[in-house]
PDB file of C-alpha atoms in Angstrom:
ATOM      1  CA  UNK A   1     118.925 105.932 126.895  1.00 63.00           C
ATOM      2  CA  UNK A   2     115.922 104.212 125.355  1.00 88.00           C
ATOM      3  CA  UNK A   3     114.295 106.139 122.542  1.00 97.00           C
ATOM      4  CA  UNK A   4     110.987 107.931 122.163  1.00 98.00           C
ATOM      5  CA  UNK A   5     108.273 106.829 119.740  1.00 99.00           C
ATOM      6  CA  UNK A   6     105.714 109.226 118.260  1.00 99.00           C
ATOM      7  CA  UNK A   7     102.492 107.783 116.838  1.00 99.00           C
ATOM      8  CA  UNK A   8     100.497 110.155 114.646  1.00 98.00           C
ATOM      9  CA  UNK A   9      97.626 109.716 112.220  1.00 96.00           C
ATOM     10  CA  UNK A  10      95.791 112.372 110.267  1.00 93.00           C
ATOM     11  CA  UNK A  11      96.363 114.134 106.968  1.00 93.00           C
ATOM     12  CA  UNK A  12      99.334 116.173 105.734  1.00 96.00           C
ATOM     13  CA  UNK A  13      98.556 119.262 107.778  1.00 96.00           C
ATOM     14  CA  UNK A  14      98.109 117.165 110.920  1.00 96.00           C
ATOM     15  CA  UNK A  15     101.559 115.676 110.385  1.00 97.00           C
ATOM     16  CA  UNK A  16     103.163 119.080 109.787  1.00 97.00           C
ATOM     17  CA  UNK A  17     101.599 120.360 113.019  1.00 97.00           C
ATOM     18  CA  UNK A  18     103.268 117.444 114.827  1.00 97.00           C
ATOM     19  CA  UNK A  19     106.799 118.336 113.702  1.00 96.00           C
ATOM     20  CA  UNK A  20     107.410 120.884 116.498  1.00 97.00           C
ATOM     21  CA  UNK A  21     107.146 117.991 118.960  1.00 98.00           C
ATOM     22  CA  UNK A  22     109.974 116.182 117.189  1.00 97.00           C
ATOM     23  CA  UNK A  23     112.051 119.354 116.980  1.00 96.00           C
ATOM     24  CA  UNK A  24     111.613 120.078 120.696  1.00 96.00           C
ATOM     25  CA  UNK A  25     112.558 116.514 121.605  1.00 97.00           C
ATOM     26  CA  UNK A  26     115.717 116.804 119.500  1.00 96.00           C
ATOM     27  CA  UNK A  27     116.541 120.084 121.243  1.00 95.00           C
ATOM     28  CA  UNK A  28     115.889 118.869 124.777  1.00 95.00           C
ATOM     29  CA  UNK A  29     117.187 115.301 124.369  1.00 96.00           C
ATOM     30  CA  UNK A  30     119.698 115.411 121.497  1.00 96.00           C
ATOM     31  CA  UNK A  31     121.163 111.972 122.226  1.00 96.00           C
ATOM     32  CA  UNK A  32     117.812 110.196 122.470  1.00 97.00           C
ATOM     33  CA  UNK A  33     116.691 108.262 119.364  1.00 97.00           C
ATOM     34  CA  UNK A  34     113.343 109.417 117.996  1.00 98.00           C
ATOM     35  CA  UNK A  35     111.067 107.227 115.870  1.00 98.00           C
ATOM     36  CA  UNK A  36     107.744 107.766 114.115  1.00 99.00           C
ATOM     37  CA  UNK A  37     104.720 105.654 113.219  1.00 99.00           C
ATOM     38  CA  UNK A  38     102.521 107.475 110.691  1.00 98.00           C
ATOM     39  CA  UNK A  39     100.712 107.103 107.379  1.00 98.00           C
ATOM     40  CA  UNK A  40     102.629 105.962 104.309  1.00 97.00           C
ATOM     41  CA  UNK A  41     102.159 109.221 102.445  1.00 96.00           C
ATOM     42  CA  UNK A  42     104.099 111.328 104.944  1.00 96.00           C
ATOM     43  CA  UNK A  43     106.903 108.869 105.735  1.00 97.00           C
ATOM     44  CA  UNK A  44     109.287 109.907 102.899  1.00 95.00           C
ATOM     45  CA  UNK A  45     108.937 113.520 104.022  1.00 94.00           C
ATOM     46  CA  UNK A  46     109.532 112.518 107.648  1.00 95.00           C
ATOM     47  CA  UNK A  47     112.682 110.637 106.689  1.00 95.00           C
ATOM     48  CA  UNK A  48     113.996 113.547 104.641  1.00 93.00           C
ATOM     49  CA  UNK A  49     113.382 115.986 107.506  1.00 93.00           C
ATOM     50  CA  UNK A  50     116.278 114.533 109.481  1.00 92.00           C
ATOM     51  CA  UNK A  51     114.213 114.505 112.689  1.00 95.00           C
ATOM     52  CA  UNK A  52     113.650 110.763 112.980  1.00 97.00           C
ATOM     53  CA  UNK A  53     116.117 107.902 113.253  1.00 96.00           C
ATOM     54  CA  UNK A  54     113.462 105.355 112.260  1.00 97.00           C
ATOM     55  CA  UNK A  55     109.936 105.361 110.863  1.00 98.00           C
ATOM     56  CA  UNK A  56     107.214 102.792 110.220  1.00 98.00           C
ATOM     57  CA  UNK A  57     103.803 102.710 108.611  1.00 98.00           C
ATOM     58  CA  UNK A  58     100.659 102.927 110.697  1.00 98.00           C
ATOM     59  CA  UNK A  59      99.004 101.095 107.790  1.00 98.00           C
ATOM     60  CA  UNK A  60     101.091  97.972 108.392  1.00 97.00           C
ATOM     61  CA  UNK A  61      99.071  94.801 108.856  1.00 96.00           C
ATOM     62  CA  UNK A  62     101.111  94.056 111.961  1.00 97.00           C
ATOM     63  CA  UNK A  63      99.985  97.271 113.647  1.00 98.00           C
ATOM     64  CA  UNK A  64      96.274  96.639 113.025  1.00 97.00           C
ATOM     65  CA  UNK A  65      95.916  94.447 116.113  1.00 97.00           C
ATOM     66  CA  UNK A  66      96.707  97.400 118.373  1.00 98.00           C
ATOM     67  CA  UNK A  67      93.308  98.872 117.555  1.00 97.00           C
ATOM     68  CA  UNK A  68      91.406  95.770 118.756  1.00 97.00           C
ATOM     69  CA  UNK A  69      90.294  95.441 122.373  1.00 96.00           C
ATOM     70  CA  UNK A  70      92.540  92.782 123.936  1.00 90.00           C
ATOM     71  CA  UNK A  71      93.436  91.706 120.421  1.00 88.00           C
ATOM     72  CA  UNK A  72      96.311  89.496 119.370  1.00 95.00           C
ATOM     73  CA  UNK A  73      99.404  91.660 118.942  1.00 98.00           C
ATOM     74  CA  UNK A  74     102.064  91.056 116.335  1.00 98.00           C
ATOM     75  CA  UNK A  75     105.246  89.821 118.130  1.00 98.00           C
ATOM     76  CA  UNK A  76     107.583  91.804 115.891  1.00 98.00           C
ATOM     77  CA  UNK A  77     105.660  95.014 116.499  1.00 98.00           C
ATOM     78  CA  UNK A  78     105.577  94.297 120.243  1.00 98.00           C
ATOM     79  CA  UNK A  79     109.343  93.925 120.247  1.00 98.00           C
ATOM     80  CA  UNK A  80     109.743  97.157 118.258  1.00 98.00           C
ATOM     81  CA  UNK A  81     107.483  99.202 120.547  1.00 98.00           C
ATOM     82  CA  UNK A  82     108.909  97.582 123.679  1.00 97.00           C
ATOM     83  CA  UNK A  83     112.329  98.893 122.710  1.00 97.00           C
ATOM     84  CA  UNK A  84     111.279 102.464 123.554  1.00 98.00           C
ATOM     85  CA  UNK A  85     111.255 104.101 126.942  1.00 97.00           C
ATOM     86  CA  UNK A  86     108.468 106.528 126.066  1.00 98.00           C
ATOM     87  CA  UNK A  87     105.577 106.365 123.599  1.00 99.00           C
ATOM     88  CA  UNK A  88     103.630 109.524 122.751  1.00 99.00           C
ATOM     89  CA  UNK A  89     100.420 108.702 120.889  1.00 99.00           C
ATOM     90  CA  UNK A  90      98.383 111.370 119.124  1.00 98.00           C
ATOM     91  CA  UNK A  91      95.708 109.125 117.681  1.00 98.00           C
ATOM     92  CA  UNK A  92      92.028 109.479 118.492  1.00 96.00           C
ATOM     93  CA  UNK A  93      91.564 106.734 121.076  1.00 97.00           C
ATOM     94  CA  UNK A  94      88.391 107.514 123.091  1.00 96.00           C
ATOM     95  CA  UNK A  95      88.179 104.079 124.688  1.00 96.00           C
ATOM     96  CA  UNK A  96      91.960 103.914 125.313  1.00 97.00           C
ATOM     97  CA  UNK A  97      92.180 100.597 123.480  1.00 98.00           C
ATOM     98  CA  UNK A  98      95.362 101.573 121.655  1.00 98.00           C
ATOM     99  CA  UNK A  99      96.913 102.909 124.864  1.00 97.00           C
ATOM    100  CA  UNK A 100      96.162  99.662 126.709  1.00 97.00           C
ATOM    101  CA  UNK A 101      97.713  97.593 123.938  1.00 98.00           C
ATOM    102  CA  UNK A 102     100.817  99.789 123.828  1.00 98.00           C
ATOM    103  CA  UNK A 103     101.273  99.212 127.559  1.00 97.00           C
ATOM    104  CA  UNK A 104     101.206  95.463 126.914  1.00 97.00           C
ATOM    105  CA  UNK A 105     104.549  95.979 125.158  1.00 97.00           C
ATOM    106  CA  UNK A 106     106.106  96.815 128.552  1.00 95.00           C
ATOM    107  CA  UNK A 107     106.939 100.409 127.675  1.00 95.00           C
ATOM    108  CA  UNK A 108     107.836 102.434 130.773  1.00 91.00           C
ATOM    109  CA  UNK A 109     105.770 105.509 129.870  1.00 96.00           C
ATOM    110  CA  UNK A 110     102.816 105.650 127.474  1.00 98.00           C
ATOM    111  CA  UNK A 111     101.042 108.985 127.028  1.00 98.00           C
ATOM    112  CA  UNK A 112      98.009 109.653 124.826  1.00 98.00           C
ATOM    113  CA  UNK A 113      96.537 112.938 123.636  1.00 98.00           C
ATOM    114  CA  UNK A 114      93.276 113.508 121.799  1.00 98.00           C
ATOM    115  CA  UNK A 115      94.640 115.245 118.674  1.00 97.00           C
ATOM    116  CA  UNK A 116      91.540 117.373 118.167  1.00 96.00           C
ATOM    117  CA  UNK A 117      92.111 120.977 119.333  1.00 94.00           C
ATOM    118  CA  UNK A 118      89.364 122.498 121.473  1.00 91.00           C
ATOM    119  CA  UNK A 119      89.450 125.861 119.684  1.00 89.00           C
ATOM    120  CA  UNK A 120      91.125 127.806 122.492  1.00 90.00           C
ATOM    121  CA  UNK A 121      94.635 127.661 121.004  1.00 93.00           C
ATOM    122  CA  UNK A 122      96.476 126.701 117.854  1.00 95.00           C
ATOM    123  CA  UNK A 123      96.555 123.031 116.858  1.00 96.00           C
ATOM    124  CA  UNK A 124     100.365 123.023 117.106  1.00 97.00           C
ATOM    125  CA  UNK A 125     100.199 124.313 120.676  1.00 97.00           C
ATOM    126  CA  UNK A 126      97.583 121.725 121.557  1.00 97.00           C
ATOM    127  CA  UNK A 127      99.663 118.857 120.173  1.00 98.00           C
ATOM    128  CA  UNK A 128     102.899 120.101 121.738  1.00 98.00           C
ATOM    129  CA  UNK A 129     101.237 120.097 125.157  1.00 97.00           C
ATOM    130  CA  UNK A 130     101.806 116.333 125.300  1.00 98.00           C
ATOM    131  CA  UNK A 131     105.483 117.084 125.961  1.00 98.00           C
ATOM    132  CA  UNK A 132     104.619 118.511 129.371  1.00 97.00           C
ATOM    133  CA  UNK A 133     103.766 114.969 130.441  1.00 97.00           C
ATOM    134  CA  UNK A 134     107.466 114.091 130.212  1.00 97.00           C
ATOM    135  CA  UNK A 135     108.710 117.344 131.704  1.00 97.00           C
ATOM    136  CA  UNK A 136     109.441 119.286 128.519  1.00 97.00           C
ATOM    137  CA  UNK A 137     107.952 122.733 128.030  1.00 94.00           C
ATOM    138  CA  UNK A 138     108.224 123.697 124.354  1.00 90.00           C
ATOM    139  CA  UNK A 139     110.077 126.859 123.400  1.00 83.00           C
ATOM    140  CA  UNK A 140     108.725 126.868 119.850  1.00 84.00           C
ATOM    141  CA  UNK A 141     105.577 125.396 118.342  1.00 93.00           C
ATOM    142  CA  UNK A 142     105.862 126.681 114.760  1.00 96.00           C
ATOM    143  CA  UNK A 143     106.766 123.888 112.301  1.00 96.00           C
ATOM    144  CA  UNK A 144     110.070 124.598 110.563  1.00 95.00           C
ATOM    145  CA  UNK A 145     112.418 122.208 108.802  1.00 94.00           C
ATOM    146  CA  UNK A 146     114.578 121.803 105.713  1.00 92.00           C
ATOM    147  CA  UNK A 147     114.823 119.002 103.194  1.00 91.00           C
ATOM    148  CA  UNK A 148     118.256 117.875 102.125  1.00 82.00           C
ATOM    149  CA  UNK A 149     119.310 118.563  98.558  1.00 75.00           C
ATOM    150  CA  UNK A 150     117.098 120.042  95.877  1.00 76.00           C
ATOM    151  CA  UNK A 151     115.867 123.644  96.037  1.00 80.00           C
ATOM    152  CA  UNK A 152     113.013 124.968  93.905  1.00 85.00           C
ATOM    153  CA  UNK A 153     113.701 126.587  90.545  1.00 90.00           C
ATOM    154  CA  UNK A 154     110.261 128.250  90.489  1.00 97.00           C
ATOM    155  CA  UNK A 155     109.309 131.807  91.311  1.00 98.00           C
ATOM    156  CA  UNK A 156     105.779 130.938  92.398  1.00 99.00           C
ATOM    157  CA  UNK A 157     104.019 127.766  93.518  1.00 99.00           C
ATOM    158  CA  UNK A 158     100.236 127.514  93.675  1.00 99.00           C
ATOM    159  CA  UNK A 159      98.122 124.715  95.104  1.00 99.00           C
ATOM    160  CA  UNK A 160      94.770 124.527  93.338  1.00 98.00           C
ATOM    161  CA  UNK A 161      92.851 122.309  95.771  1.00 96.00           C
ATOM    162  CA  UNK A 162      92.349 121.623  99.450  1.00 94.00           C
ATOM    163  CA  UNK A 163      90.344 118.442  99.938  1.00 85.00           C
ATOM    164  CA  UNK A 164      87.163 120.429 100.618  1.00 92.00           C
ATOM    165  CA  UNK A 165      85.227 122.436  98.056  1.00 92.00           C
ATOM    166  CA  UNK A 166      84.181 125.059 100.618  1.00 94.00           C
ATOM    167  CA  UNK A 167      87.858 125.864 101.170  1.00 96.00           C
ATOM    168  CA  UNK A 168      88.612 126.296  97.458  1.00 98.00           C
ATOM    169  CA  UNK A 169      88.937 129.697  95.831  1.00 98.00           C
ATOM    170  CA  UNK A 170      86.745 130.115  92.746  1.00 98.00           C
ATOM    171  CA  UNK A 171      88.052 129.133  89.324  1.00 98.00           C
ATOM    172  CA  UNK A 172      87.569 132.683  88.043  1.00 98.00           C
ATOM    173  CA  UNK A 173      89.775 134.009  90.828  1.00 99.00           C
ATOM    174  CA  UNK A 174      92.474 131.490  89.971  1.00 99.00           C
ATOM    175  CA  UNK A 175      92.266 132.358  86.269  1.00 98.00           C
ATOM    176  CA  UNK A 176      92.785 136.008  87.155  1.00 99.00           C
ATOM    177  CA  UNK A 177      95.862 135.344  89.296  1.00 99.00           C
ATOM    178  CA  UNK A 178      97.369 132.765  86.930  1.00 98.00           C
ATOM    179  CA  UNK A 179      96.965 135.254  84.082  1.00 98.00           C
ATOM    180  CA  UNK A 180      98.711 137.905  86.186  1.00 98.00           C
ATOM    181  CA  UNK A 181     101.641 135.562  86.835  1.00 98.00           C
ATOM    182  CA  UNK A 182     101.899 134.636  83.151  1.00 98.00           C
ATOM    183  CA  UNK A 183     101.863 138.306  82.134  1.00 97.00           C
ATOM    184  CA  UNK A 184     104.951 138.861  84.293  1.00 97.00           C
ATOM    185  CA  UNK A 185     106.838 135.893  82.782  1.00 97.00           C
ATOM    186  CA  UNK A 186     107.159 134.131  86.119  1.00 98.00           C
ATOM    187  CA  UNK A 187     108.064 130.475  86.501  1.00 98.00           C
ATOM    188  CA  UNK A 188     105.023 128.882  88.122  1.00 98.00           C
ATOM    189  CA  UNK A 189     104.615 125.419  89.668  1.00 98.00           C
ATOM    190  CA  UNK A 190     100.930 124.451  89.803  1.00 98.00           C
ATOM    191  CA  UNK A 191     100.273 121.667  92.317  1.00 98.00           C
ATOM    192  CA  UNK A 192      97.171 119.488  92.187  1.00 97.00           C
ATOM    193  CA  UNK A 193      96.088 116.290  93.898  1.00 94.00           C
ATOM    194  CA  UNK A 194      93.948 113.392  92.788  1.00 90.00           C
ATOM    195  CA  UNK A 195      90.753 115.129  93.948  1.00 91.00           C
ATOM    196  CA  UNK A 196      91.541 118.257  91.914  1.00 95.00           C
ATOM    197  CA  UNK A 197      91.124 116.802  88.413  1.00 94.00           C
ATOM    198  CA  UNK A 198      87.978 118.800  87.596  1.00 95.00           C
ATOM    199  CA  UNK A 199      89.658 122.020  88.689  1.00 97.00           C
ATOM    200  CA  UNK A 200      92.722 121.235  86.596  1.00 97.00           C
ATOM    201  CA  UNK A 201      90.550 120.554  83.554  1.00 97.00           C
ATOM    202  CA  UNK A 202      88.616 123.795  84.063  1.00 98.00           C
ATOM    203  CA  UNK A 203      91.870 125.761  84.353  1.00 98.00           C
ATOM    204  CA  UNK A 204      93.623 124.006  81.473  1.00 97.00           C
ATOM    205  CA  UNK A 205      94.023 127.154  79.356  1.00 97.00           C
ATOM    206  CA  UNK A 206      95.537 129.150  82.210  1.00 97.00           C
ATOM    207  CA  UNK A 207      97.810 126.252  83.153  1.00 98.00           C
ATOM    208  CA  UNK A 208      99.079 125.988  79.569  1.00 97.00           C
ATOM    209  CA  UNK A 209     100.847 129.353  79.811  1.00 97.00           C
ATOM    210  CA  UNK A 210     104.587 129.388  79.037  1.00 96.00           C
ATOM    211  CA  UNK A 211     106.574 129.085  82.237  1.00 96.00           C
ATOM    212  CA  UNK A 212     103.847 127.148  84.066  1.00 98.00           C
ATOM    213  CA  UNK A 213     104.498 123.505  85.002  1.00 98.00           C
ATOM    214  CA  UNK A 214     101.725 121.281  86.333  1.00 98.00           C
ATOM    215  CA  UNK A 215     102.620 118.790  89.084  1.00 97.00           C
ATOM    216  CA  UNK A 216      99.669 116.433  89.423  1.00 96.00           C
ATOM    217  CA  UNK A 217      99.425 113.618  91.988  1.00 95.00           C
ATOM    218  CA  UNK A 218     103.114 113.822  92.817  1.00 96.00           C
ATOM    219  CA  UNK A 219     104.690 112.186  95.905  1.00 95.00           C
ATOM    220  CA  UNK A 220     104.754 114.450  98.932  1.00 96.00           C
ATOM    221  CA  UNK A 221     108.550 114.556  99.058  1.00 95.00           C
ATOM    222  CA  UNK A 222     108.679 115.807  95.471  1.00 95.00           C
ATOM    223  CA  UNK A 223     106.069 118.447  96.321  1.00 97.00           C
ATOM    224  CA  UNK A 224     108.232 119.530  99.241  1.00 96.00           C
ATOM    225  CA  UNK A 225     111.257 119.859  96.976  1.00 95.00           C
ATOM    226  CA  UNK A 226     109.243 122.045  94.594  1.00 96.00           C
ATOM    227  CA  UNK A 227     108.168 124.266  97.495  1.00 97.00           C
ATOM    228  CA  UNK A 228     111.541 124.588  99.194  1.00 96.00           C
ATOM    229  CA  UNK A 229     113.156 127.820  98.082  1.00 93.00           C
ATOM    230  CA  UNK A 230     110.191 129.086  96.049  1.00 97.00           C
ATOM    231  CA  UNK A 231     109.878 132.882  96.103  1.00 97.00           C
ATOM    232  CA  UNK A 232     106.192 132.794  97.062  1.00 98.00           C
ATOM    233  CA  UNK A 233     103.406 130.251  97.511  1.00 99.00           C
ATOM    234  CA  UNK A 234      99.636 130.717  97.157  1.00 99.00           C
ATOM    235  CA  UNK A 235      97.222 128.090  98.452  1.00 99.00           C
ATOM    236  CA  UNK A 236      94.099 127.293 100.411  1.00 98.00           C
ATOM    237  CA  UNK A 237      93.493 126.094 103.949  1.00 97.00           C
ATOM    238  CA  UNK A 238      95.306 122.806 103.328  1.00 97.00           C
ATOM    239  CA  UNK A 239      98.163 120.569 104.368  1.00 97.00           C
ATOM    240  CA  UNK A 240     100.243 121.713 101.393  1.00 98.00           C
ATOM    241  CA  UNK A 241      99.994 125.300 102.646  1.00 98.00           C
ATOM    242  CA  UNK A 242     101.250 124.150 106.057  1.00 98.00           C
ATOM    243  CA  UNK A 243     104.095 122.339 104.297  1.00 98.00           C
ATOM    244  CA  UNK A 244     105.080 125.408 102.277  1.00 98.00           C
ATOM    245  CA  UNK A 245     105.085 127.587 105.397  1.00 98.00           C
ATOM    246  CA  UNK A 246     107.109 125.042 107.380  1.00 98.00           C
ATOM    247  CA  UNK A 247     109.723 124.968 104.612  1.00 97.00           C
ATOM    248  CA  UNK A 248     110.119 128.727 104.952  1.00 96.00           C
ATOM    249  CA  UNK A 249     108.258 129.889 101.856  1.00 97.00           C
ATOM    250  CA  UNK A 250     106.499 133.264 101.905  1.00 97.00           C
ATOM    251  CA  UNK A 251     103.022 131.737 101.898  1.00 98.00           C
ATOM    252  CA  UNK A 252      99.701 133.390 101.111  1.00 99.00           C
ATOM    253  CA  UNK A 253      97.047 131.211 102.754  1.00 99.00           C
ATOM    254  CA  UNK A 254      93.509 131.788 101.465  1.00 99.00           C
ATOM    255  CA  UNK A 255      91.134 131.142 104.370  1.00 97.00           C
ATOM    256  CA  UNK A 256      87.359 131.161 104.598  1.00 95.00           C
ATOM    257  CA  UNK A 257      85.246 129.568 107.353  1.00 92.00           C
ATOM    258  CA  UNK A 258      88.063 127.754 109.172  1.00 93.00           C
ATOM    259  CA  UNK A 259      89.465 129.553 112.214  1.00 93.00           C
ATOM    260  CA  UNK A 260      93.063 130.584 111.414  1.00 95.00           C
ATOM    261  CA  UNK A 261      93.780 131.040 115.125  1.00 94.00           C
ATOM    262  CA  UNK A 262      93.577 127.245 115.321  1.00 95.00           C
ATOM    263  CA  UNK A 263      94.570 126.078 111.841  1.00 96.00           C
ATOM    264  CA  UNK A 264      96.470 128.921 110.180  1.00 96.00           C
ATOM    265  CA  UNK A 265     100.058 128.187 109.055  1.00 97.00           C
ATOM    266  CA  UNK A 266     102.615 129.332 111.627  1.00 95.00           C
ATOM    267  CA  UNK A 267     105.578 129.844 109.304  1.00 92.00           C
ATOM    268  CA  UNK A 268     107.512 133.044 109.976  1.00 91.00           C
ATOM    269  CA  UNK A 269     106.840 134.232 106.417  1.00 96.00           C
ATOM    270  CA  UNK A 270     103.227 133.061 106.132  1.00 97.00           C
ATOM    271  CA  UNK A 271     100.293 135.440 105.716  1.00 98.00           C
ATOM    272  CA  UNK A 272      96.679 134.407 106.177  1.00 98.00           C
ATOM    273  CA  UNK A 273      94.209 136.210 103.903  1.00 98.00           C
ATOM    274  CA  UNK A 274      90.678 136.127 105.286  1.00 96.00           C
ATOM    275  CA  UNK A 275      87.705 138.370 104.647  1.00 94.00           C
ATOM    276  CA  UNK A 276      89.744 140.249 102.005  1.00 96.00           C
ATOM    277  CA  UNK A 277      92.387 141.426 104.454  1.00 96.00           C
ATOM    278  CA  UNK A 278      95.533 140.130 106.099  1.00 96.00           C
ATOM    279  CA  UNK A 279      94.473 138.307 109.261  1.00 94.00           C
ATOM    280  CA  UNK A 280      96.707 138.871 112.285  1.00 86.00           C
ATOM    281  CA  UNK A 281      97.194 136.436 115.120  1.00 77.00           C
ATOM    282  CA  UNK A 282      96.455 139.152 117.647  1.00 68.00           C
ATOM    283  CA  UNK A 283      92.810 138.924 116.632  1.00 67.00           C
ATOM    284  CA  UNK A 284      92.643 135.766 118.722  1.00 59.00           C
ATOM    285  CA  UNK A 285      90.448 132.704 118.304  1.00 57.00           C
ATOM    286  CA  UNK A 286      87.237 133.140 116.366  1.00 63.00           C
ATOM    287  CA  UNK A 287      84.687 130.405 115.872  1.00 59.00           C
ATOM    288  CA  UNK A 288      84.227 128.947 112.411  1.00 59.00           C
ATOM    289  CA  UNK A 289      81.931 131.298 110.583  1.00 72.00           C
ATOM    290  CA  UNK A 290      80.079 131.988 107.377  1.00 79.00           C
ATOM    291  CA  UNK A 291      83.084 133.788 105.887  1.00 92.00           C
ATOM    292  CA  UNK A 292      83.701 132.537 102.347  1.00 96.00           C
ATOM    293  CA  UNK A 293      87.171 132.049 100.929  1.00 97.00           C
ATOM    294  CA  UNK A 294      85.923 133.972  97.875  1.00 98.00           C
ATOM    295  CA  UNK A 295      85.703 137.128  99.958  1.00 97.00           C
ATOM    296  CA  UNK A 296      89.441 137.281  99.283  1.00 98.00           C
ATOM    297  CA  UNK A 297      89.702 139.189  96.001  1.00 99.00           C
ATOM    298  CA  UNK A 298      92.227 138.541  93.230  1.00 99.00           C
ATOM    299  CA  UNK A 299      93.263 142.185  93.669  1.00 98.00           C
ATOM    300  CA  UNK A 300      94.365 141.524  97.255  1.00 98.00           C
ATOM    301  CA  UNK A 301      96.346 138.459  96.204  1.00 99.00           C
ATOM    302  CA  UNK A 302      97.968 140.263  93.285  1.00 98.00           C
ATOM    303  CA  UNK A 303      98.911 143.166  95.545  1.00 98.00           C
ATOM    304  CA  UNK A 304     100.596 140.741  97.941  1.00 98.00           C
ATOM    305  CA  UNK A 305     102.399 139.012  95.078  1.00 98.00           C
ATOM    306  CA  UNK A 306     103.568 142.358  93.726  1.00 98.00           C
ATOM    307  CA  UNK A 307     104.992 143.283  97.111  1.00 97.00           C
ATOM    308  CA  UNK A 308     106.707 139.959  97.801  1.00 98.00           C
ATOM    309  CA  UNK A 309     108.126 139.500  94.291  1.00 97.00           C
ATOM    310  CA  UNK A 310     109.077 143.140  93.799  1.00 96.00           C
ATOM    311  CA  UNK A 311     107.108 143.378  90.563  1.00 89.00           C
ATOM    312  CA  UNK A 312     107.001 146.827  88.987  1.00 74.00           C
TER     313      UNK A 312
END
């Protein structure tokens, strides 16, 4: 049987929310090859997940022509795409230019879905709805996978940034929690991206504690290996939090204005902290609001850490 190709853009969290589609396809069609076209940053993680038999970069020069109306298409890419029986595209394509160009590759079935959720359901549920177009009704929409090999040697992992300042917990709150972790002699992995340099500098004293290791601007696969097997993770509304939850970590997700009913991590051991309490999915969708992430107190986070880690 000809394979199925998934095309997905977006950031880390967007990719993680796409993984249930791959998992459901593997469950329903175990003998069907599954390939992925996505951004370079997530490809090593995708390959290590074991869900895809092949993967390519959406940033390839050869793929660029597919975004041009009646543009010239790269012959090698046309041959690659034409080798699939089904293409599922989750790229924003309001004028259906990409869809039209994919059909020029003589694929039997091309289906497109606007990846932006409408707020009525979780992003993972929204994305997984594309499977209904090929007769598959998902049993599970929570991302969950394992990476081969290395398991974390850390007790706690923290992610200090998010890509948006309004989603970031205050530096004073982080100092409080990092000091708490250091006082209990815990092995801490502190994760930070390129955009988090100012936060790292401001927290330099707290990050210099014995037992704390800073991982700055590390490849996503390495970050995943640090997170896999960690005893607890603390982070913001970010793709790294989705990754930690998908890898099975007990994750404390610090949320503010973003609606967790749409964007909260779905991991079985994930807890969303919002408005200084544990948010429960039964509360249903709530529009983005003026709730600040700093309404979550260090005391709440430390209480959760104490419970999860069994600290006395």
